[in-house]
Structures are given as structure tokens and as C-alpha cells.
Short mmCIF file of C-alpha atoms and ligand atoms in Angstrom, two decimals:
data_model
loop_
_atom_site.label_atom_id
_atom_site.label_comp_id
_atom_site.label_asym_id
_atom_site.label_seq_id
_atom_site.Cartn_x
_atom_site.Cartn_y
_atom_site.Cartn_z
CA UNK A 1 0.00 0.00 0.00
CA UNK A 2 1.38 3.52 -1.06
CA UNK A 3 1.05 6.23 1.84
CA UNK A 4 1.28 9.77 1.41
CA UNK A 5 2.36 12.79 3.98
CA UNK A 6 -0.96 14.89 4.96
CA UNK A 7 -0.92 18.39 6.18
CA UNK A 8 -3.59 18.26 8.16
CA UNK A 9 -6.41 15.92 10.09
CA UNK A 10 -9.93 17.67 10.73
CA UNK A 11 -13.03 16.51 11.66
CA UNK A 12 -14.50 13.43 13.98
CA UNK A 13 -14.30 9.66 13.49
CA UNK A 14 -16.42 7.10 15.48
CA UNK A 15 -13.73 4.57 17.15
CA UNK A 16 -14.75 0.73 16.42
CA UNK A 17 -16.01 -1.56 19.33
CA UNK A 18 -13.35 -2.67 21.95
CA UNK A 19 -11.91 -5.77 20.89
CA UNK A 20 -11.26 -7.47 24.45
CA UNK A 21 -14.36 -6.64 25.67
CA UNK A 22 -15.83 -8.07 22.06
CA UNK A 23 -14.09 -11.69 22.74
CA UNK A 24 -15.73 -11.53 26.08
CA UNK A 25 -18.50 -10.81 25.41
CA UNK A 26 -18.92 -14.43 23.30
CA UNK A 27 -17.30 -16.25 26.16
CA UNK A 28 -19.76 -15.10 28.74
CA UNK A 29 -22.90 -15.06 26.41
CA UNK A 30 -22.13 -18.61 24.78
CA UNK A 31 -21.32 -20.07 28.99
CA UNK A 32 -24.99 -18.16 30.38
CA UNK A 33 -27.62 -19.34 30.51
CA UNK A 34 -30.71 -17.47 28.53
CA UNK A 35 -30.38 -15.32 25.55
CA UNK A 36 -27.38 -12.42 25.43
CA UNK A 37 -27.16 -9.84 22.87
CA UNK A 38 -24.36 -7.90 21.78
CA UNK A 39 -24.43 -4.64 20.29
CA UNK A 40 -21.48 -2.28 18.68
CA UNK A 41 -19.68 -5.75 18.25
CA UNK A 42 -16.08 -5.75 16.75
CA UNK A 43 -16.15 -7.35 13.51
CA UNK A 44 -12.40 -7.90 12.84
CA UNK A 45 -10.94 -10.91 12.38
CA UNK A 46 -9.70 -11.46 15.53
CA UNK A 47 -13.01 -11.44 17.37
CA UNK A 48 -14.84 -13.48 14.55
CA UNK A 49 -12.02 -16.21 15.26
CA UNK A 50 -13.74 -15.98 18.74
CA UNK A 51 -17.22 -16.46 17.75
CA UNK A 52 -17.02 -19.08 14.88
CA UNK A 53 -14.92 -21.13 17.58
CA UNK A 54 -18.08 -21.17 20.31
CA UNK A 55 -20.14 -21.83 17.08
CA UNK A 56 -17.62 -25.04 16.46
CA UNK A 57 -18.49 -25.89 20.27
CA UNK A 58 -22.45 -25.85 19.51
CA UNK A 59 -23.28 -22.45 21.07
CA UNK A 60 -25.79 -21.19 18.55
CA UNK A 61 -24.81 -17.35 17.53
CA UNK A 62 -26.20 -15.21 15.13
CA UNK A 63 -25.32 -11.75 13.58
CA UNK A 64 -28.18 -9.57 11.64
CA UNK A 65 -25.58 -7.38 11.56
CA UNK A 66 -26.53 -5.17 13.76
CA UNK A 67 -26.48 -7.26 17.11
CA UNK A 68 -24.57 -10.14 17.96
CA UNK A 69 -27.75 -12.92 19.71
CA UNK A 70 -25.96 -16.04 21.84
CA UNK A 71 -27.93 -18.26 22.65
CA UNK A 72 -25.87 -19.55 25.83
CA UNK A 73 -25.79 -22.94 26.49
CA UNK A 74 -24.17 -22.71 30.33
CA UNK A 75 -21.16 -24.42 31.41
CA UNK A 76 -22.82 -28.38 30.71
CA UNK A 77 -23.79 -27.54 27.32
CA UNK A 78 -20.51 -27.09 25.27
CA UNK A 79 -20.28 -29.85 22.75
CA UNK A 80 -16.83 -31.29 21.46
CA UNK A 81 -15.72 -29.56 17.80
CA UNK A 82 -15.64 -32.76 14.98
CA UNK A 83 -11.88 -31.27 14.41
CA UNK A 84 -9.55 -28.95 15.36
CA UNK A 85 -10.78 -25.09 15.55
CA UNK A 86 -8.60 -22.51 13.90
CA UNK A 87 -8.45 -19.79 16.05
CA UNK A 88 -6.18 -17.35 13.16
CA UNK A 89 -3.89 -14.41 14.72
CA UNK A 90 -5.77 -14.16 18.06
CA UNK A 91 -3.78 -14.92 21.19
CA UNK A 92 -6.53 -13.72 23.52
CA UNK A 93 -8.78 -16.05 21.95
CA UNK A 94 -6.65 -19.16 21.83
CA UNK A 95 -5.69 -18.44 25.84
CA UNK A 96 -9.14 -17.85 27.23
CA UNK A 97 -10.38 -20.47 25.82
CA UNK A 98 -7.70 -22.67 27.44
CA UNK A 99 -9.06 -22.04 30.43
CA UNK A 100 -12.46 -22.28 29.22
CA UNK A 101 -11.86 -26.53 27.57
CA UNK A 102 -10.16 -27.21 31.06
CA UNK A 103 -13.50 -27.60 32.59
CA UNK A 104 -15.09 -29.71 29.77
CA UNK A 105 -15.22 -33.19 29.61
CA UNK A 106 -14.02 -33.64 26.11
CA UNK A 107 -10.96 -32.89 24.01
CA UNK A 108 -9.74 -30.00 21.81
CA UNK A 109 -7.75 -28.84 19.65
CA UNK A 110 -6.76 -24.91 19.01
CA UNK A 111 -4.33 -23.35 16.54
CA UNK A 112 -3.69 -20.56 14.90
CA UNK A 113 -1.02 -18.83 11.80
CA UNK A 114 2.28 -18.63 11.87
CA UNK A 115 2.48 -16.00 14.44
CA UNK A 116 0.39 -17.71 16.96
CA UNK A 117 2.03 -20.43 16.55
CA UNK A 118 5.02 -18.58 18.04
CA UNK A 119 3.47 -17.43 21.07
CA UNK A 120 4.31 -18.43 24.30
CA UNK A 121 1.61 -20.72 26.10
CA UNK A 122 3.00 -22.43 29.17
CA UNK A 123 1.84 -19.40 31.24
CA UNK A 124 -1.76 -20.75 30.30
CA UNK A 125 -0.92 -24.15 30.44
CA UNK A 126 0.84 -24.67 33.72
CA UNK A 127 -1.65 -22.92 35.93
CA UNK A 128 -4.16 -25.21 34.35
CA UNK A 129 -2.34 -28.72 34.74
CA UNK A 130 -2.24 -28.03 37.83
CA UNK A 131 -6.03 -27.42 38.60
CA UNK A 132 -6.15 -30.96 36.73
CA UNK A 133 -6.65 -30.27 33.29
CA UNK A 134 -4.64 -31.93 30.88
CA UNK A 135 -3.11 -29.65 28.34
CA UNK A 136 -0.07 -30.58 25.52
CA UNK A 137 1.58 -28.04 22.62
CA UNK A 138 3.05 -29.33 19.50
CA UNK A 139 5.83 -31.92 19.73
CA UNK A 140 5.68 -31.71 23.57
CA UNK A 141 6.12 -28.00 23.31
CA UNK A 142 4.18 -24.66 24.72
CA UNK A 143 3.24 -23.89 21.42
CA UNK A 144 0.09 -24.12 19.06
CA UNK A 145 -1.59 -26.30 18.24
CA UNK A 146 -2.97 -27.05 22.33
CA UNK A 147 -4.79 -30.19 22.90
CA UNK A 148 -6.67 -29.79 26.03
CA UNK A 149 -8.21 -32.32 27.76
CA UNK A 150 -10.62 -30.84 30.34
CA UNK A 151 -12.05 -32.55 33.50
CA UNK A 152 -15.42 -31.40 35.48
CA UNK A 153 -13.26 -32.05 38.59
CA UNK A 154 -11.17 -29.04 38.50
CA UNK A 155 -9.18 -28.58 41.40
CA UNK A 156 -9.54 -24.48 43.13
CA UNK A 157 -5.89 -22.41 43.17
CA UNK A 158 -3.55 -20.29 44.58
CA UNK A 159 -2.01 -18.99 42.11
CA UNK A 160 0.96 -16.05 41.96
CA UNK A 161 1.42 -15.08 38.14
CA UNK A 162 5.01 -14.74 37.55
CA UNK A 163 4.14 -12.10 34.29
CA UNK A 164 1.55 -9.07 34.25
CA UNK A 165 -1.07 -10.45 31.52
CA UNK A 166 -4.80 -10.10 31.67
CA UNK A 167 -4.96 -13.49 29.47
CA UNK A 168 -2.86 -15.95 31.58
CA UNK A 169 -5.29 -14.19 34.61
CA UNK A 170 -8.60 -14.55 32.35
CA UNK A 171 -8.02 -18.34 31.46
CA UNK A 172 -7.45 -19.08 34.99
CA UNK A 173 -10.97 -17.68 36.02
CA UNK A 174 -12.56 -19.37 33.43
CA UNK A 175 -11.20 -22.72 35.13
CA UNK A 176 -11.78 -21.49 38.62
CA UNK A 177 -15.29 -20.67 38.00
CA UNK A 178 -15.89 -24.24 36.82
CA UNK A 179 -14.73 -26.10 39.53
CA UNK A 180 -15.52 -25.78 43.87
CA UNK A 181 -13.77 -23.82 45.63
CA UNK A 182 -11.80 -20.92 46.10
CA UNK A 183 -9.09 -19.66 44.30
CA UNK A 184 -7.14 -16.79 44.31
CA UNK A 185 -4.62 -15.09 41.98
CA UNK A 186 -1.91 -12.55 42.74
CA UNK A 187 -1.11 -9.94 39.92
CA UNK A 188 2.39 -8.96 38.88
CA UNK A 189 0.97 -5.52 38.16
CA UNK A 190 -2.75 -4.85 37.92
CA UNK A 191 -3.74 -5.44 34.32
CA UNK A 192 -7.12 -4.72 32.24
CA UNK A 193 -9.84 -6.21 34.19
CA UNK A 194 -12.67 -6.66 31.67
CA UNK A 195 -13.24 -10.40 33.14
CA UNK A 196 -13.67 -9.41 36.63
CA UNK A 197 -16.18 -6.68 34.90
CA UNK A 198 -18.27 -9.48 33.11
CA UNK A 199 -18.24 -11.78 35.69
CA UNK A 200 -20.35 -9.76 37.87
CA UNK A 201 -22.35 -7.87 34.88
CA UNK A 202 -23.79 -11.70 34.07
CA UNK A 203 -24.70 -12.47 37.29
CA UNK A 204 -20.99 -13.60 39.09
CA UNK A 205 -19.28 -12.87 42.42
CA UNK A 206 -15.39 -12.06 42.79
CA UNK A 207 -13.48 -9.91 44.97
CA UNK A 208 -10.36 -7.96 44.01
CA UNK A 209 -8.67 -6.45 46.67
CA UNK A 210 -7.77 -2.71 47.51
CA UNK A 211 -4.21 -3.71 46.45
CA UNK A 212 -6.05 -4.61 42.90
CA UNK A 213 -3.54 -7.23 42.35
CA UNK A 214 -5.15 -10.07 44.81
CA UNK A 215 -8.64 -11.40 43.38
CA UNK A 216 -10.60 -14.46 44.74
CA UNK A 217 -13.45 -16.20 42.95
CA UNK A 218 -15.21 -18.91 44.10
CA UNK A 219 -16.52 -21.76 42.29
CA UNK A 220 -18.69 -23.20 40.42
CA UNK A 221 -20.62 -20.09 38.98
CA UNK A 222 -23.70 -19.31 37.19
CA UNK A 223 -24.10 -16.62 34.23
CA UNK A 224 -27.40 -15.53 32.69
CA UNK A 225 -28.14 -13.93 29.49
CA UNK A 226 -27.29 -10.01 29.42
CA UNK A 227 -27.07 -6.70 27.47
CA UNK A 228 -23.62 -6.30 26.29
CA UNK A 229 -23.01 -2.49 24.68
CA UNK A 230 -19.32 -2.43 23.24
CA UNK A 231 -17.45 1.19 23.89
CA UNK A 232 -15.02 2.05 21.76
CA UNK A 233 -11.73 0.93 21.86
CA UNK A 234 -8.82 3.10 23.23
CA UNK A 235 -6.20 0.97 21.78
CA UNK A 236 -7.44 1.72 18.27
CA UNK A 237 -8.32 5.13 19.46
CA UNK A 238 -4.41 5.54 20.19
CA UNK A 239 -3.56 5.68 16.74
CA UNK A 240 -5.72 8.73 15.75
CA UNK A 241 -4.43 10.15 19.10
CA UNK A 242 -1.28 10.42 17.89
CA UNK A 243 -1.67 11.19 14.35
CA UNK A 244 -3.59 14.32 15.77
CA UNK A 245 -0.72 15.14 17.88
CA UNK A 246 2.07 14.74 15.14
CA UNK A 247 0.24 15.91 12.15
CA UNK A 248 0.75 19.66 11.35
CA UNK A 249 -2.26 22.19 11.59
CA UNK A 250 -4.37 19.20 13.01
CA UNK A 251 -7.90 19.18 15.77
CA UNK A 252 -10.15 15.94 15.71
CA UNK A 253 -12.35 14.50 18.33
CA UNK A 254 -12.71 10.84 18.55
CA UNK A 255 -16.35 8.97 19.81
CA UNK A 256 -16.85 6.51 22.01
CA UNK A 257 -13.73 5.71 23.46
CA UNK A 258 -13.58 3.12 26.42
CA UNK A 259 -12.12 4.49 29.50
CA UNK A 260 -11.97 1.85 31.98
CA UNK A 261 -8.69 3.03 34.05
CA UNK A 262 -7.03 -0.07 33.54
CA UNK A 263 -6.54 0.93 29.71
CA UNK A 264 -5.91 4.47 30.37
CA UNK A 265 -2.22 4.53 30.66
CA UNK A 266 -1.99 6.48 27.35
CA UNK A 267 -3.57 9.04 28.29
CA UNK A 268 -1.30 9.58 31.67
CA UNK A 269 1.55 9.71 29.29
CA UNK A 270 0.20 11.86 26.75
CA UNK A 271 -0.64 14.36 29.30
CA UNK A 272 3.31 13.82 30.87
CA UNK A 273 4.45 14.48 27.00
CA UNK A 274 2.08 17.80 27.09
CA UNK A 275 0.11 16.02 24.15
CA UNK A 276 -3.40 19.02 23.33
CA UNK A 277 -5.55 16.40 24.39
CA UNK A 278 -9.10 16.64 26.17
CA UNK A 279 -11.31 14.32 27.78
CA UNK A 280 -14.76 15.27 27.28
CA UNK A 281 -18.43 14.47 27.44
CA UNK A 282 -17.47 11.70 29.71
CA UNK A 283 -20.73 8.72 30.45
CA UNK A 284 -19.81 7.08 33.81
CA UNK A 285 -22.19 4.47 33.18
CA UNK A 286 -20.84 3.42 29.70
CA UNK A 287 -17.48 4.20 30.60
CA UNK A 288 -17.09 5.26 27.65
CA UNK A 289 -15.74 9.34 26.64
CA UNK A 290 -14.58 11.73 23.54
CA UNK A 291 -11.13 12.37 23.85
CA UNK A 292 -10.18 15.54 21.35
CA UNK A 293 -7.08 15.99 20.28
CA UNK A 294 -4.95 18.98 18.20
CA UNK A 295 -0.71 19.01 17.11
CA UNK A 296 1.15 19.17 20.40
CA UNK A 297 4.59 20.43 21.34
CA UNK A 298 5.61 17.19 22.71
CA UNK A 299 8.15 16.44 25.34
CA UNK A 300 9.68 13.46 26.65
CA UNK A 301 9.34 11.48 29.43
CA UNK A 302 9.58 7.93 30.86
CA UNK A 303 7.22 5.31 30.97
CA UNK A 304 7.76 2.35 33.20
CA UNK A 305 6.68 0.21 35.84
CA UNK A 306 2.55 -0.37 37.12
CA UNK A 307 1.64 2.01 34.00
CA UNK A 308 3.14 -0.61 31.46
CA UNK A 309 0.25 -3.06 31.58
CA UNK A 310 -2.43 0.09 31.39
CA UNK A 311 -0.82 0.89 27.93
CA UNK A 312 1.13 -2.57 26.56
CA UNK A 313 -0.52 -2.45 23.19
CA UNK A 314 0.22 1.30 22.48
CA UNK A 315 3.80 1.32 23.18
CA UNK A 316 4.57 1.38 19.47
CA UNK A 317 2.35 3.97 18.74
CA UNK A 318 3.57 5.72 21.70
CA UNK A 319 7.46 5.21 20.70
CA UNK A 320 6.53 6.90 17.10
CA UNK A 321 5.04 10.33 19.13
CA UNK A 322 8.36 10.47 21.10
CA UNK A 323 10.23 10.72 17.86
CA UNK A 324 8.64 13.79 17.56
CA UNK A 325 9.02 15.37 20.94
CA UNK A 326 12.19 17.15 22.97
CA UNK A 327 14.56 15.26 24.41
CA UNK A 328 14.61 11.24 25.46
CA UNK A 329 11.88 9.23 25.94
CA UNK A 330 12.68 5.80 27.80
CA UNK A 331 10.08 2.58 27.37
CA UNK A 332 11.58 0.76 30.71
CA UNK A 333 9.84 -3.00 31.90
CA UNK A 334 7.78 -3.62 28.66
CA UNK A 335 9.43 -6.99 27.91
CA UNK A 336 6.46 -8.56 26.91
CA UNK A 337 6.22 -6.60 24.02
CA UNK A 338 8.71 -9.29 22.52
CA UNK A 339 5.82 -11.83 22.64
CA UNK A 340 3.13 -10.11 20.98
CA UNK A 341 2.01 -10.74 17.61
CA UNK A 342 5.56 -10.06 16.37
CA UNK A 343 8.45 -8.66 19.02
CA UNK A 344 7.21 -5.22 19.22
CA UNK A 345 10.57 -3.56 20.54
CA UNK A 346 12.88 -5.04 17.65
CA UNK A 347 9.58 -4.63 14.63
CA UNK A 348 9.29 -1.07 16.13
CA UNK A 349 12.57 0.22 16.51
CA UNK A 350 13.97 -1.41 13.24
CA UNK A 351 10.97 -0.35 11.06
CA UNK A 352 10.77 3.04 12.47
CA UNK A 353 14.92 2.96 11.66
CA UNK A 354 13.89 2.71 8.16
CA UNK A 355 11.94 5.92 8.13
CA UNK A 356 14.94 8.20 9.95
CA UNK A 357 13.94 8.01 13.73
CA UNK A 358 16.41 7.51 16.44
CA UNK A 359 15.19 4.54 18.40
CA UNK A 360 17.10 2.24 19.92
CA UNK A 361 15.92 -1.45 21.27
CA UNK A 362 16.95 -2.26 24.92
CA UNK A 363 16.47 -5.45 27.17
CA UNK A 364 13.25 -4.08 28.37
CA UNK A 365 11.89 -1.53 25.54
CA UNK A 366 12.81 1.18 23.74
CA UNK A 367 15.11 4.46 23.80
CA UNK A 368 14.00 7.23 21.59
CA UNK A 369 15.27 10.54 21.15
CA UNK A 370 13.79 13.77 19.10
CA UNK A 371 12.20 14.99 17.37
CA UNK A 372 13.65 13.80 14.62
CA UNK A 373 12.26 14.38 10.97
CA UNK A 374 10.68 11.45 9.08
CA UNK A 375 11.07 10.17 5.55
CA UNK A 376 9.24 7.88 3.70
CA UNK A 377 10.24 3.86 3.01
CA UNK A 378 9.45 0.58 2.03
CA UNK A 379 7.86 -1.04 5.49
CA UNK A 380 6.64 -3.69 6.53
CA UNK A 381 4.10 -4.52 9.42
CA UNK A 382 5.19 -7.97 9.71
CA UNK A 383 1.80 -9.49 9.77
CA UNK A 384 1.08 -6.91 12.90
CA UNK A 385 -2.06 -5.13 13.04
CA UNK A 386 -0.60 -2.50 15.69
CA UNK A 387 3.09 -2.01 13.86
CA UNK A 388 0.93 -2.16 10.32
CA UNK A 389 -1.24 1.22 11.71
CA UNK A 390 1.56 2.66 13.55
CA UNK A 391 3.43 2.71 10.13
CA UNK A 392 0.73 4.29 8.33
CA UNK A 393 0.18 7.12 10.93
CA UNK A 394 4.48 7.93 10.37
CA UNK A 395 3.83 7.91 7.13
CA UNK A 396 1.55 11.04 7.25
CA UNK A 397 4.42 12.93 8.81
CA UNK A 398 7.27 11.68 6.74
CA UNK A 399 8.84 13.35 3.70
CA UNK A 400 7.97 11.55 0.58
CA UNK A 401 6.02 8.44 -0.35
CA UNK A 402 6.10 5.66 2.12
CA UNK A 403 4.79 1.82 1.19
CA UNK A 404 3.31 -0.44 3.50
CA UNK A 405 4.06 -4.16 2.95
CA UNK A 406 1.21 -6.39 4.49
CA UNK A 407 -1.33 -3.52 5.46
CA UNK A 408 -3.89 -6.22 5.57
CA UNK A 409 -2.59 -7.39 9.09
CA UNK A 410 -4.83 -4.02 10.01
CA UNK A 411 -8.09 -6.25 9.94
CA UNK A 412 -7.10 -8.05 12.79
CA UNK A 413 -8.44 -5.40 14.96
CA UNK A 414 -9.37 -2.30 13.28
CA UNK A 415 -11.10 -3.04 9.52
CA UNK A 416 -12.21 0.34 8.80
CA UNK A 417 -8.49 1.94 9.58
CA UNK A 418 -8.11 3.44 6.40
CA UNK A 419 -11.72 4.64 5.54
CA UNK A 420 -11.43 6.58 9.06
CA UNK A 421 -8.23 8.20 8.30
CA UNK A 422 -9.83 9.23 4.72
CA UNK A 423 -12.37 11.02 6.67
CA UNK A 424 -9.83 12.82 8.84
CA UNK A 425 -7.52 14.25 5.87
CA UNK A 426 -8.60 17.72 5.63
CA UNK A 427 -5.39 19.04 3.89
CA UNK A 428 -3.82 18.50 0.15
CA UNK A 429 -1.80 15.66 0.26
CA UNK A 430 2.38 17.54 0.11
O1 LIG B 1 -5.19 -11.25 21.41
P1 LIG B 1 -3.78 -10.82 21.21
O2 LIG B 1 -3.28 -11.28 19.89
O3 LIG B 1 -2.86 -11.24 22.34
O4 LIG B 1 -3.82 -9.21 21.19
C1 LIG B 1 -3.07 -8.14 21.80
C2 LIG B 1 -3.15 -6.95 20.78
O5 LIG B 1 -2.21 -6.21 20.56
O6 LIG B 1 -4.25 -6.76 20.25
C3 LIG B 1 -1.61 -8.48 22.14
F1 LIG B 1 -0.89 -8.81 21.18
O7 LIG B 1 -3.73 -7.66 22.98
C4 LIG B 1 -3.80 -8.36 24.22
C5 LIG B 1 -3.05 -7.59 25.29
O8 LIG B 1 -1.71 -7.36 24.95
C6 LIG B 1 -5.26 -8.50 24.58
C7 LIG B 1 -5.48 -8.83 26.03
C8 LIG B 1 -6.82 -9.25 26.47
O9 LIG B 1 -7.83 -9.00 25.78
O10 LIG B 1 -6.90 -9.84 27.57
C9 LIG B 1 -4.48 -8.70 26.97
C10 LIG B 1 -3.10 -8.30 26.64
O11 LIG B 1 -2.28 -9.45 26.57
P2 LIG B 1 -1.55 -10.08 27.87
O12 LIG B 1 -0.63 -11.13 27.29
O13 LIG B 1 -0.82 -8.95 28.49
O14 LIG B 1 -2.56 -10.66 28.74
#
């Protein structure tokens, strides 16, 4: 794909439905009991992985495409897939439902592409085996394809996780909530806690204590049927944030944004880099706001520690806006980011390389001083949806024609990326 420079965003886009809140929102519906609908779904190929995999398990689901209806079939009423289900690019998929099949009484089988098949899965799997479950990667390995054998006799836990990840802690309620008993789970650092959120929206108990790292559920649970509304997503919504903030003569507001605090880290550190940006017409209820946004002097700062997990997925979007702000910006702690769906501190630093910006990859992130003009280059996401748009929005600061290799990666989480940033370009194309 051939991207051009732009002198200028105006206007107001609508940011699509979140897209861990959208995988949820299957899980729960398809393990209630009663009907649950789901409007302002995300349709991107991640989240469809989701639901054509509870379809494969016999939860009927249908899209009129407007609302998502589940028909939820409760914990008993999963049915074993006739083969294995292909769960594509989508790690949070593939590692929820881990913890989902280890309290079923049948056998299954989950892989994904290439890249999934790269991603680390003992972090699931060991919790699991040892609630009881028996779980096995390929060749004896922690990686896709996972056979999991589930039991009904899961055994409660105590369980410290040894890395900050909202997955590993998701697949282990899923299993806790099957079996009796009590388990609890001690967080690294807090991370997003849609889970906890759905567990009690669908009927649930679980307590997280004031420390927000120590939660307890208690098992077995009952769901029934609910009203899911989607917000937007703030993860997509970073994207525009910055290209608002980097792109000359620029002011847009973006809908709808989810603002649940434990995905708000970007905003903390857009306000540290002095980022024009304004929360506004917040809804409490929906917990959802507009966040408007106009070109900032930008300085630097450093981002490490508790925030990391609040803002994991937009470090790369974040290390592009400290190219363009004073002085050195230092992504500390954020070595998870080399297990995503590529390793986002070497795809980052070497593809932003390409385009002139002075980024260097550390241990534990990124170093990245500025600002620093950009040119444009031959990219590449690297089969990344979040490098893929992070590319696109340098390209509409750097000099020259840039061209994206594999800009279909986008669709993963954000399908309508491009027609959104159409509607933003207010200014000739330099
Ligand atoms: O689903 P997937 O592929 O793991 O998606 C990513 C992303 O960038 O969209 C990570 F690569 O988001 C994860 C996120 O990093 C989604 C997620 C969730 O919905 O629970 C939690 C985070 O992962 P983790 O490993 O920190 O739990």
C-alpha cells in the first residue's frame, strides 16, 4: 500500500467496538444461561475467530448485523468440535479459551497462523495442569496447536502469576469458575480487568482487593443472558491520538472511546508528553468518553513500571510520538512486548529505523530521542495489526512516499483503519 504525507487531520471519526471486551462478550454469552445480545460488536478478524470457535463448540450465535444474539448454552452444554478449531492471529482467543476446555469433559484442539504459533503458552498451560486439566503443545512444546483435555473435577488455586497479563489471569478464572472452591490469583501488576467486569455484569461474584492485584473467585458459577453495549476501543483510538498530535495544523475529536482506568495509561503519558488532548463528554455508566485531540509540542518522558500493563498495546504507537518530541523518551519494563504478535521492541525500533527516527531497542523496551524528521520507506508490518497502523500514521508525517508491505494485518483489529483516516484528511496531500 502507497502512503502519502498529509498536512492536516480535521473533523470526527467514530472509534470501532473494543476488541477485548468483544471476545468476552462471546465467552460469557455462549457459557450463560438465557439469551445475550451484543451490540457495537467488533467485527475484525480477531473477534470473529472468537465467535465461529463457540459456534464449532455448539453455542448457537447469530449476527443480523446489527447485534450479535448467543444463545448460551451454560457451562454443561458445550459440545466437542468434529476437528480442530482454527483460532487465526488471536492470542486472547486461543488463551481464554484454554481455560475455558479445562473444565469440559471432552478434548480440543486450538491453533492458529504462523504468528500464533510462536506465542508463548506455558503461562496458560501450567496454571491449568495443575487445577487438573490436561493440556499438551506441538511436539511436547508450549506452542500451538494445544490439545486440552478438560475434566469437570477441577481442582480451586492459589495462584501467583510470575508475568503481568490479563490473558494468563482470564483463562485461569474461566477454570476457577468451573470447579468448587476458592481460588485466588496474585497480579504482577494490575492489568485490564474486563473479566472481573463481566463476571459480575452476568450475574458472578469475585473480589479484588484494595491492592487490585489479589482477586478471589469462588466456584462453580452461574451466568445468565445479558445486554452487552461495546465502547469504543482506546487501543485503536491511540492511533488517531497520535496522528492528531504529530500531524501539522491538526484538531479531531474521537467517539466513544472506552475508558476503563485499567486501559488508560496512554492518556497519563500523553498528558506527561504535554500532548493538546481533552477528555470530554465523559458517560460514567458506559465508561465510555470523547477524547479531542490537536498538534502538540511534545516532550519526553519515561514510561515504566505499574503504567506498562495500562498501555502494553500502544507502546509502538507511543514510541513513534516520542520521535517527535524534545529530548529522550525511555520505554523501561515492557518486555512482553517481545511476545506479541511479532516482538514489538525489535519490529518497532527497526521499522521506524527505516523511516529516519532515532530509536534504539533495549532489554526491556525502547530508547527514543527527538524529534527527529521522518522520511518515507518501504515497510513492513510484519503481519502486525498495531506495527501495520503505527506505520501508516508515520507515514503522514514523513517526507515523501512511504509503502506499507502487508497492510492487511490491520483487519485483525481495526477493519475500517483506512476509511477513518480518509475522513480525517482535511489538507492537500504535500
Ligand atoms: O489477542 P492478542 O493477539 O494477544 O492481542 C493483543 C493486541 O495487541 O491486540 C496483544 F498482542 O492484545 C492483548 C493484550 O496485549 C489483549 C489482552 C486481552 O484481551 O486480555 C491482553 C493483553 O495481553 P496479555 O498477554 O498482556 O494478557
Amino acid at each position: 500500500m502507497k502512503l502519502q504525507p498529509k498536512n492536516s487531520l480535521q473533523g470526527s471519526i467514530q472509534i470501532p467496538a473494543d476488541k477485548s471486551i468483544s471476545h468476552r462478550s462471546i465467552m460469557f454469552g455462549a457459557l450463560a444461561k438465557g439469551t445475550t445480545t451484543v451490540t457495537n460488536f467488533l467485527r475484525g478478524e480477531d473477534c470473529l475467530s472468537t465467535l465461529h470457535a463457540f459456534q464449532r463448540l455448539g453455542v448457537p450465535i447469530t449476527d443480523d448485523g446489527t447485534t450479535i444474539t448467543i444463545e448460551g448454552v451454560g457451562f454443561s452444554g458445550l459440545q466437542p468440535a468434529d476437528s480442530p478449531i482454527d483460532v487465526g492471529n488471536s492470542g486472547t482467543t486461543i488463551r481464554l479459551m484454554m481455560g475455558i476446555l479445562a473444565g469440559q469433559n471432552f478434548s480440543t484442539t486450538l491453533f492458529g497462523d504462523d504468528s500464533l504459533a510462536k506465542r508463548p503458552m506455558n503461562r496458560v498451560m501450567l496454571p491449568l495442569r495443575e487445577m487438573g486439566a490436561i493440556l499438551t503443545g506441538d511436539n511436547g512444546s508450549e506452542f500451538p496447536p494445544i490439545t486440552i483435555r478438560g475434566t469437570r473435577e477441577l481442582q480451586p488455586i492459589s495462584y501467583q502469576l510470575p508475568v503481568a497479563s490479563a490473558q494468563v489471569k482470564s483463562a485461569i478464572l474461566f477454570a476457577a469458575m468451573q470447579g468448587s472452591g476458592t481460588s485466588t490469583i496474585i497480579e504482577k501488576e494490575p492489568t485490564r480487568n474486563h473479566t472481573e467486569e463481566m463476571i459480575k455484569q452476568f450475574g458472578g461474584t469475585i473480589e479484588t482487593a484494595a491492592d487490585e492485584k489479589t482477586i478471589t473467585i469462588t466456584g462453580p458459577q452461574q451466568f445468565s443472558g445479558q445486554e452487552v453495549i461495546v465502547p469504543g476501543d482506546i487501543s485503536s483510538a491511540a492511533f488517531f491520538l497520535v496522528a492528531g498530535a504529530i500531524t501539522p495544523n491538526s484538531q479531531i475529536s474521537l467517539t466513544n472511546v472506552g475508558i476503563n482506568p485499567s486501559r488508560t495509561g496512554i492518556l497519563t503519558i500523553m498528558e506527561a508528553m504535554k500532548a493538546n488532548l481533552v477528555v470530554v463528554d465523559q458517560d460514567q455508566q458506559n465508561q465510555s468518553a470523547t477524547l479531542a485531540i490537536k498538534t502538540s509540542d511534545l516532550k519526553a518522558t519515561t514510561i515504566e513500571g505499574a503504567i506498562i500493563p495500562k498501555l502494553i498495546d500502544e507502546l509502538p504507537i507511543i514510541a513513534l510520538l516520542a520521535t517527535q518530541a524534545t529530548g529522550t523518551t525511555r520505554i523501561k519494563d515492557a518486555e512482553e512486548l517481545k511476545v506479541k504478535e511479532t516482538n514489538r521492541i525489535d519490529a518497532t525500533a527497526e521499522e521506524l529505523q527505516k523511516m529516519g527516527a532515532d530509536i534504539t531497542p533495549t532489554a526491556d523496551g525502547l530508547t527514543i530521542k527527538g524529534p527527529t524528521p521522518l522520511h518515507g520507506a518501504k515497510v513492513d508490518s510484519r503481519g502486525d495489526h498495531r506495527i501495520g497502523m503505527m506505520l501508516a500514521v508515520a507515514s503522514l508525517i514523513a517526507q515523501g512516499d512511504t509503502e506499507l508491505v502487508r497492510a492487511e494485518a490491520i483487519n485483525v483489529s481495526y477493519p475500517g483503519f483506512f476509511a477513518d483516516l480518509e475522513n480525517l484528511v482535511a489538507g492537500e496531500t504535500s
